[in-house]
mmCIF file of C-alpha atoms in Angstrom:
data_model
loop_
_atom_site.group_PDB
_atom_site.id
_atom_site.type_symbol
_atom_site.label_atom_id
_atom_site.label_comp_id
_atom_site.label_asym_id
_atom_site.label_seq_id
_atom_site.Cartn_x
_atom_site.Cartn_y
_atom_site.Cartn_z
ATOM 1 C CA ASP A 1 -108.326 -22.609 -55.747
ATOM 2 C CA GLN A 2 -107.946 -24.489 -59.020
ATOM 3 C CA GLN A 3 -104.460 -25.975 -59.145
ATOM 4 C CA VAL A 4 -104.984 -27.529 -62.567
ATOM 5 C CA LYS A 5 -106.702 -25.400 -65.203
ATOM 6 C CA GLN A 6 -108.032 -26.138 -68.640
ATOM 7 C CA ASN A 7 -109.027 -22.740 -69.945
ATOM 8 C CA SER A 8 -110.673 -23.918 -73.167
ATOM 9 C CA PRO A 9 -114.023 -25.557 -72.443
ATOM 10 C CA SER A 10 -114.309 -26.757 -76.030
ATOM 11 C CA LEU A 11 -112.321 -27.297 -79.216
ATOM 12 C CA SER A 12 -113.472 -28.154 -82.741
ATOM 13 C CA VAL A 13 -111.167 -29.586 -85.405
ATOM 14 C CA GLN A 14 -111.564 -31.325 -88.728
ATOM 15 C CA GLU A 15 -110.759 -34.965 -89.221
ATOM 16 C CA GLY A 16 -107.117 -35.484 -90.159
ATOM 17 C CA ARG A 17 -105.919 -32.241 -88.611
ATOM 18 C CA ILE A 18 -104.041 -31.794 -85.336
ATOM 19 C CA SER A 19 -105.876 -31.306 -82.051
ATOM 20 C CA ILE A 20 -104.001 -29.463 -79.317
ATOM 21 C CA LEU A 21 -105.442 -29.485 -75.825
ATOM 22 C CA ASN A 22 -103.839 -27.315 -73.192
ATOM 23 C CA CYS A 23 -103.514 -27.462 -69.436
ATOM 24 C CA ASP A 24 -101.872 -25.094 -66.949
ATOM 25 C CA TYR A 25 -100.970 -25.806 -63.344
ATOM 26 C CA THR A 26 -99.970 -23.684 -60.405
ATOM 27 C CA ASN A 27 -98.336 -26.153 -58.015
ATOM 28 C CA SER A 28 -94.638 -26.448 -58.895
ATOM 29 C CA MET A 29 -94.434 -29.574 -56.733
ATOM 30 C CA PHE A 30 -96.513 -31.635 -59.202
ATOM 31 C CA ASP A 31 -94.282 -34.329 -60.627
ATOM 32 C CA TYR A 32 -96.645 -36.620 -62.505
ATOM 33 C CA PHE A 33 -99.181 -35.632 -65.148
ATOM 34 C CA LEU A 34 -101.870 -37.621 -66.927
ATOM 35 C CA TRP A 35 -104.523 -37.173 -69.596
ATOM 36 C CA TYR A 36 -107.866 -38.930 -69.426
ATOM 37 C CA LYS A 37 -110.583 -39.214 -72.045
ATOM 38 C CA LYS A 38 -114.264 -39.414 -71.178
ATOM 39 C CA TYR A 39 -117.211 -40.383 -73.332
ATOM 40 C CA PRO A 40 -120.779 -39.559 -72.214
ATOM 41 C CA ALA A 41 -122.222 -41.952 -69.621
ATOM 42 C CA GLU A 42 -118.858 -43.655 -69.146
ATOM 43 C CA GLY A 43 -116.053 -43.301 -66.643
ATOM 44 C CA PRO A 44 -112.811 -41.546 -67.626
ATOM 45 C CA THR A 45 -110.207 -43.740 -69.273
ATOM 46 C CA PHE A 46 -106.463 -43.227 -69.030
ATOM 47 C CA LEU A 47 -104.807 -41.970 -72.192
ATOM 48 C CA ILE A 48 -101.188 -41.008 -71.588
ATOM 49 C CA SER A 49 -98.924 -39.781 -68.805
ATOM 50 C CA ILE A 50 -95.625 -37.995 -68.303
ATOM 51 C CA SER A 51 -93.336 -37.584 -65.342
ATOM 52 C CA SER A 52 -91.647 -34.287 -64.571
ATOM 53 C CA ILE A 53 -88.232 -35.623 -65.526
ATOM 54 C CA LYS A 54 -89.350 -35.736 -69.171
ATOM 55 C CA ASP A 55 -90.612 -33.071 -71.540
ATOM 56 C CA LYS A 56 -92.291 -35.324 -74.076
ATOM 57 C CA ASN A 57 -94.026 -38.679 -74.211
ATOM 58 C CA GLU A 58 -95.540 -40.327 -77.287
ATOM 59 C CA ASP A 59 -98.022 -43.124 -77.712
ATOM 60 C CA GLY A 60 -99.220 -43.625 -81.257
ATOM 61 C CA ARG A 61 -101.266 -40.608 -82.346
ATOM 62 C CA PHE A 62 -101.025 -39.028 -78.880
ATOM 63 C CA THR A 63 -98.124 -36.920 -77.630
ATOM 64 C CA VAL A 64 -97.941 -35.070 -74.340
ATOM 65 C CA PHE A 65 -95.567 -32.145 -73.917
ATOM 66 C CA LEU A 66 -94.513 -30.723 -70.571
ATOM 67 C CA ASN A 67 -93.024 -27.246 -70.116
ATOM 68 C CA LYS A 68 -92.086 -27.040 -66.441
ATOM 69 C CA SER A 69 -90.853 -23.466 -66.556
ATOM 70 C CA ALA A 70 -94.220 -22.338 -67.928
ATOM 71 C CA LYS A 71 -96.163 -24.852 -65.791
ATOM 72 C CA HIS A 72 -97.899 -25.916 -68.977
ATOM 73 C CA LEU A 73 -98.948 -29.265 -70.349
ATOM 74 C CA SER A 74 -100.374 -30.033 -73.779
ATOM 75 C CA LEU A 75 -101.814 -33.052 -75.555
ATOM 76 C CA HIS A 76 -101.409 -33.343 -79.325
ATOM 77 C CA ILE A 77 -103.566 -35.731 -81.322
ATOM 78 C CA VAL A 78 -102.374 -36.322 -84.880
ATOM 79 C CA PRO A 79 -104.261 -37.096 -87.022
ATOM 80 C CA SER A 80 -107.559 -36.406 -85.274
ATOM 81 C CA GLN A 81 -110.391 -38.859 -85.875
ATOM 82 C CA PRO A 82 -114.150 -38.535 -85.230
ATOM 83 C CA GLY A 83 -113.837 -41.236 -82.547
ATOM 84 C CA ASP A 84 -111.577 -38.869 -80.604
ATOM 85 C CA SER A 85 -114.582 -36.661 -79.880
ATOM 86 C CA ALA A 86 -114.867 -36.715 -76.094
ATOM 87 C CA VAL A 87 -114.073 -34.660 -72.999
ATOM 88 C CA TYR A 88 -110.378 -34.631 -72.127
ATOM 89 C CA PHE A 89 -109.187 -34.090 -68.570
ATOM 90 C CA CYS A 90 -105.640 -33.376 -67.501
ATOM 91 C CA ALA A 91 -104.589 -34.401 -64.004
ATOM 92 C CA ALA A 92 -101.524 -33.959 -61.823
ATOM 93 C CA SER A 93 -100.103 -35.302 -58.581
ATOM 94 C CA VAL A 94 -97.306 -34.684 -56.109
ATOM 95 C CA GLY A 95 -95.250 -37.740 -55.348
ATOM 96 C CA PHE A 96 -97.442 -40.453 -53.922
ATOM 97 C CA GLN A 97 -100.514 -38.311 -53.459
ATOM 98 C CA LYS A 98 -103.938 -38.184 -55.034
ATOM 99 C CA LEU A 99 -104.624 -36.858 -58.505
ATOM 100 C CA VAL A 100 -105.953 -33.325 -59.005
ATOM 101 C CA PHE A 101 -108.057 -32.916 -62.154
ATOM 102 C CA GLY A 102 -108.724 -29.994 -64.442
ATOM 103 C CA THR A 103 -112.227 -29.003 -65.527
ATOM 104 C CA GLY A 104 -112.021 -30.698 -68.916
ATOM 105 C CA THR A 105 -112.046 -29.703 -72.602
ATOM 106 C CA ARG A 106 -114.713 -31.029 -74.948
ATOM 107 C CA LEU A 107 -113.147 -32.008 -78.281
ATOM 108 C CA LEU A 108 -115.310 -32.333 -81.374
ATOM 109 C CA VAL A 109 -113.711 -33.828 -84.479
ATOM 110 C CA SER A 110 -115.865 -33.382 -87.548
ATOM 111 C CA PRO A 111 -115.592 -35.554 -90.676
ATOM 112 C CA ASN B 1 -112.681 -58.496 -66.854
ATOM 113 C CA ALA B 2 -115.030 -56.356 -64.781
ATOM 114 C CA GLY B 3 -112.456 -53.765 -63.638
ATOM 115 C CA VAL B 4 -114.212 -51.251 -61.367
ATOM 116 C CA THR B 5 -117.904 -51.865 -60.752
ATOM 117 C CA GLN B 6 -120.218 -49.294 -59.200
ATOM 118 C CA THR B 7 -123.774 -49.772 -58.007
ATOM 119 C CA PRO B 8 -126.313 -48.365 -58.487
ATOM 120 C CA LYS B 9 -125.989 -46.602 -61.849
ATOM 121 C CA PHE B 10 -128.833 -44.187 -61.134
ATOM 122 C CA GLN B 11 -130.501 -43.054 -57.916
ATOM 123 C CA VAL B 12 -133.021 -40.424 -56.885
ATOM 124 C CA LEU B 13 -133.138 -39.465 -53.217
ATOM 125 C CA LYS B 14 -135.259 -37.104 -51.213
ATOM 126 C CA THR B 15 -133.521 -34.485 -49.102
ATOM 127 C CA GLY B 16 -132.523 -36.026 -45.779
ATOM 128 C CA GLN B 17 -132.487 -39.633 -46.966
ATOM 129 C CA SER B 18 -129.366 -41.729 -46.625
ATOM 130 C CA MET B 19 -127.758 -44.140 -49.028
ATOM 131 C CA THR B 20 -124.540 -45.996 -49.727
ATOM 132 C CA LEU B 21 -122.798 -46.143 -53.099
ATOM 133 C CA GLN B 22 -120.950 -49.387 -53.587
ATOM 134 C CA CYS B 23 -117.675 -49.884 -55.452
ATOM 135 C CA ALA B 24 -115.661 -53.037 -56.062
ATOM 136 C CA GLN B 25 -112.521 -53.682 -58.105
ATOM 137 C CA ASP B 26 -111.063 -56.982 -59.221
ATOM 138 C CA MET B 27 -107.596 -55.774 -60.234
ATOM 139 C CA ASN B 28 -105.958 -56.310 -56.827
ATOM 140 C CA HIS B 29 -105.298 -52.575 -56.575
ATOM 141 C CA ASN B 30 -104.129 -51.056 -53.320
ATOM 142 C CA SER B 31 -105.613 -47.575 -53.698
ATOM 143 C CA MET B 32 -109.231 -46.589 -54.219
ATOM 144 C CA TYR B 33 -110.932 -43.219 -54.679
ATOM 145 C CA TRP B 34 -114.303 -41.513 -54.816
ATOM 146 C CA TYR B 35 -114.729 -38.480 -57.093
ATOM 147 C CA ARG B 36 -117.697 -36.337 -57.990
ATOM 148 C CA GLN B 37 -118.132 -34.624 -61.338
ATOM 149 C CA ASP B 38 -120.148 -31.444 -61.657
ATOM 150 C CA PRO B 39 -120.556 -29.201 -64.715
ATOM 151 C CA GLY B 40 -117.637 -26.795 -65.032
ATOM 152 C CA MET B 41 -115.900 -28.268 -61.980
ATOM 153 C CA GLY B 42 -114.091 -31.277 -63.374
ATOM 154 C CA LEU B 43 -113.503 -34.259 -61.125
ATOM 155 C CA ARG B 44 -113.124 -33.467 -57.450
ATOM 156 C CA LEU B 45 -111.795 -35.970 -54.944
ATOM 157 C CA ILE B 46 -114.131 -36.749 -52.047
ATOM 158 C CA TYR B 47 -112.205 -39.443 -50.155
ATOM 159 C CA TYR B 48 -109.475 -41.881 -50.945
ATOM 160 C CA SER B 49 -107.940 -44.993 -49.466
ATOM 161 C CA ALA B 50 -104.241 -45.443 -50.092
ATOM 162 C CA SER B 51 -104.369 -49.024 -48.864
ATOM 163 C CA GLU B 52 -106.686 -51.429 -47.090
ATOM 164 C CA GLY B 53 -107.486 -50.127 -43.637
ATOM 165 C CA THR B 54 -106.762 -46.461 -44.332
ATOM 166 C CA THR B 55 -108.962 -43.631 -45.554
ATOM 167 C CA ASP B 56 -108.271 -39.920 -46.012
ATOM 168 C CA LYS B 57 -110.244 -36.843 -46.916
ATOM 169 C CA GLY B 58 -109.953 -35.340 -50.336
ATOM 170 C CA GLU B 59 -110.973 -31.927 -51.591
ATOM 171 C CA VAL B 60 -114.736 -32.087 -50.850
ATOM 172 C CA PRO B 61 -115.401 -34.573 -47.987
ATOM 173 C CA ASN B 62 -118.189 -32.743 -46.141
ATOM 174 C CA GLY B 63 -121.456 -34.671 -46.031
ATOM 175 C CA TYR B 64 -119.824 -38.003 -46.898
ATOM 176 C CA ASN B 65 -118.320 -40.990 -45.124
ATOM 177 C CA VAL B 66 -116.411 -43.921 -46.541
ATOM 178 C CA SER B 67 -115.546 -47.468 -45.606
ATOM 179 C CA ARG B 68 -112.734 -49.560 -47.046
ATOM 180 C CA LEU B 69 -114.412 -52.861 -46.316
ATOM 181 C CA ASN B 70 -111.551 -54.970 -47.690
ATOM 182 C CA LYS B 71 -109.024 -54.656 -50.491
ATOM 183 C CA ARG B 72 -111.728 -54.978 -53.159
ATOM 184 C CA GLU B 73 -114.486 -52.762 -51.823
ATOM 185 C CA PHE B 74 -114.751 -49.056 -51.020
ATOM 186 C CA SER B 75 -118.167 -47.614 -50.218
ATOM 187 C CA LEU B 76 -119.360 -44.010 -50.034
ATOM 188 C CA ARG B 77 -122.187 -43.083 -47.676
ATOM 189 C CA LEU B 78 -124.420 -40.028 -47.665
ATOM 190 C CA GLU B 79 -125.979 -39.827 -44.207
ATOM 191 C CA SER B 80 -128.439 -37.018 -44.955
ATOM 192 C CA ALA B 81 -128.603 -36.186 -48.639
ATOM 193 C CA ALA B 82 -128.789 -32.554 -49.763
ATOM 194 C CA PRO B 83 -129.605 -31.109 -53.214
ATOM 195 C CA SER B 84 -125.977 -29.888 -53.407
ATOM 196 C CA GLN B 85 -124.944 -33.532 -53.544
ATOM 197 C CA THR B 86 -126.689 -34.015 -56.868
ATOM 198 C CA SER B 87 -123.806 -35.108 -59.065
ATOM 199 C CA VAL B 88 -122.203 -37.955 -60.948
ATOM 200 C CA TYR B 89 -120.031 -40.047 -58.648
ATOM 201 C CA PHE B 90 -117.062 -42.044 -59.872
ATOM 202 C CA CYS B 91 -115.116 -44.689 -58.055
ATOM 203 C CA ALA B 92 -111.563 -45.423 -59.179
ATOM 204 C CA SER B 93 -108.676 -47.665 -58.227
ATOM 205 C CA SER B 94 -104.947 -47.808 -58.871
ATOM 206 C CA THR B 95 -101.956 -49.926 -57.925
ATOM 207 C CA GLY B 96 -100.759 -47.056 -55.757
ATOM 208 C CA LEU B 97 -100.978 -43.350 -55.461
ATOM 209 C CA ASN B 98 -99.355 -41.392 -58.307
ATOM 210 C CA THR B 99 -100.202 -44.046 -60.848
ATOM 211 C CA GLU B 100 -102.800 -44.475 -63.525
ATOM 212 C CA ALA B 101 -106.273 -44.836 -62.032
ATOM 213 C CA PHE B 102 -109.063 -46.949 -63.529
ATOM 214 C CA PHE B 103 -112.587 -45.614 -63.228
ATOM 215 C CA GLY B 104 -116.005 -47.174 -62.879
ATOM 216 C CA GLN B 105 -118.920 -46.132 -65.095
ATOM 217 C CA GLY B 106 -120.349 -43.725 -62.546
ATOM 218 C CA THR B 107 -123.477 -43.279 -60.444
ATOM 219 C CA ARG B 108 -125.821 -40.468 -61.371
ATOM 220 C CA LEU B 109 -127.391 -39.231 -58.143
ATOM 221 C CA THR B 110 -130.214 -36.721 -57.960
ATOM 222 C CA VAL B 111 -131.360 -35.307 -54.625
ATOM 223 C CA VAL B 112 -134.746 -33.598 -54.719
#
């Protein structure tokens, strides 16, 4: 039973354009959400997070949006760069409990 | 700044063999985790340790045991390896649950 879903296995965008990665969740108790980036042969690295009391969080080129009524999370990357090409995982947790990860979306940014 | 260090990086086991994956962190984090990553499955939690002296099962604990040796170290043991345990294993740590976790570089394990 996948509580965190990333329905797009892959996404291709051109350099300079916006990348939008989506994530849906089923557990309405989740109150903390994170995005991780993973390059091949490396461990995931933390990118950005948002708590359920907010609907938006920005960090440079990265913005995470949370729509609690739709149980939907998205990551916007503007402008996209070739170095952003990686697998992106969304994750969620309930209070002080362990993170549940989605299956990942592979982003390819072409020059 | 080592962060989270996992050993070994690669391992091939025969079915039925045992082995221990080692993990150490130097960030003075309270919580540590073991995940496995399989194609199309994302990262699934095997075991976690909220603090020194405690361990709890995650989503896929069967076939594994863990030891939180001290605050720095959290090991994962496969007592009798099976081909279904072929995966990439990641150790992670965080200051507490529900916070950003830092990951090691992973151990690629193949069971033949």
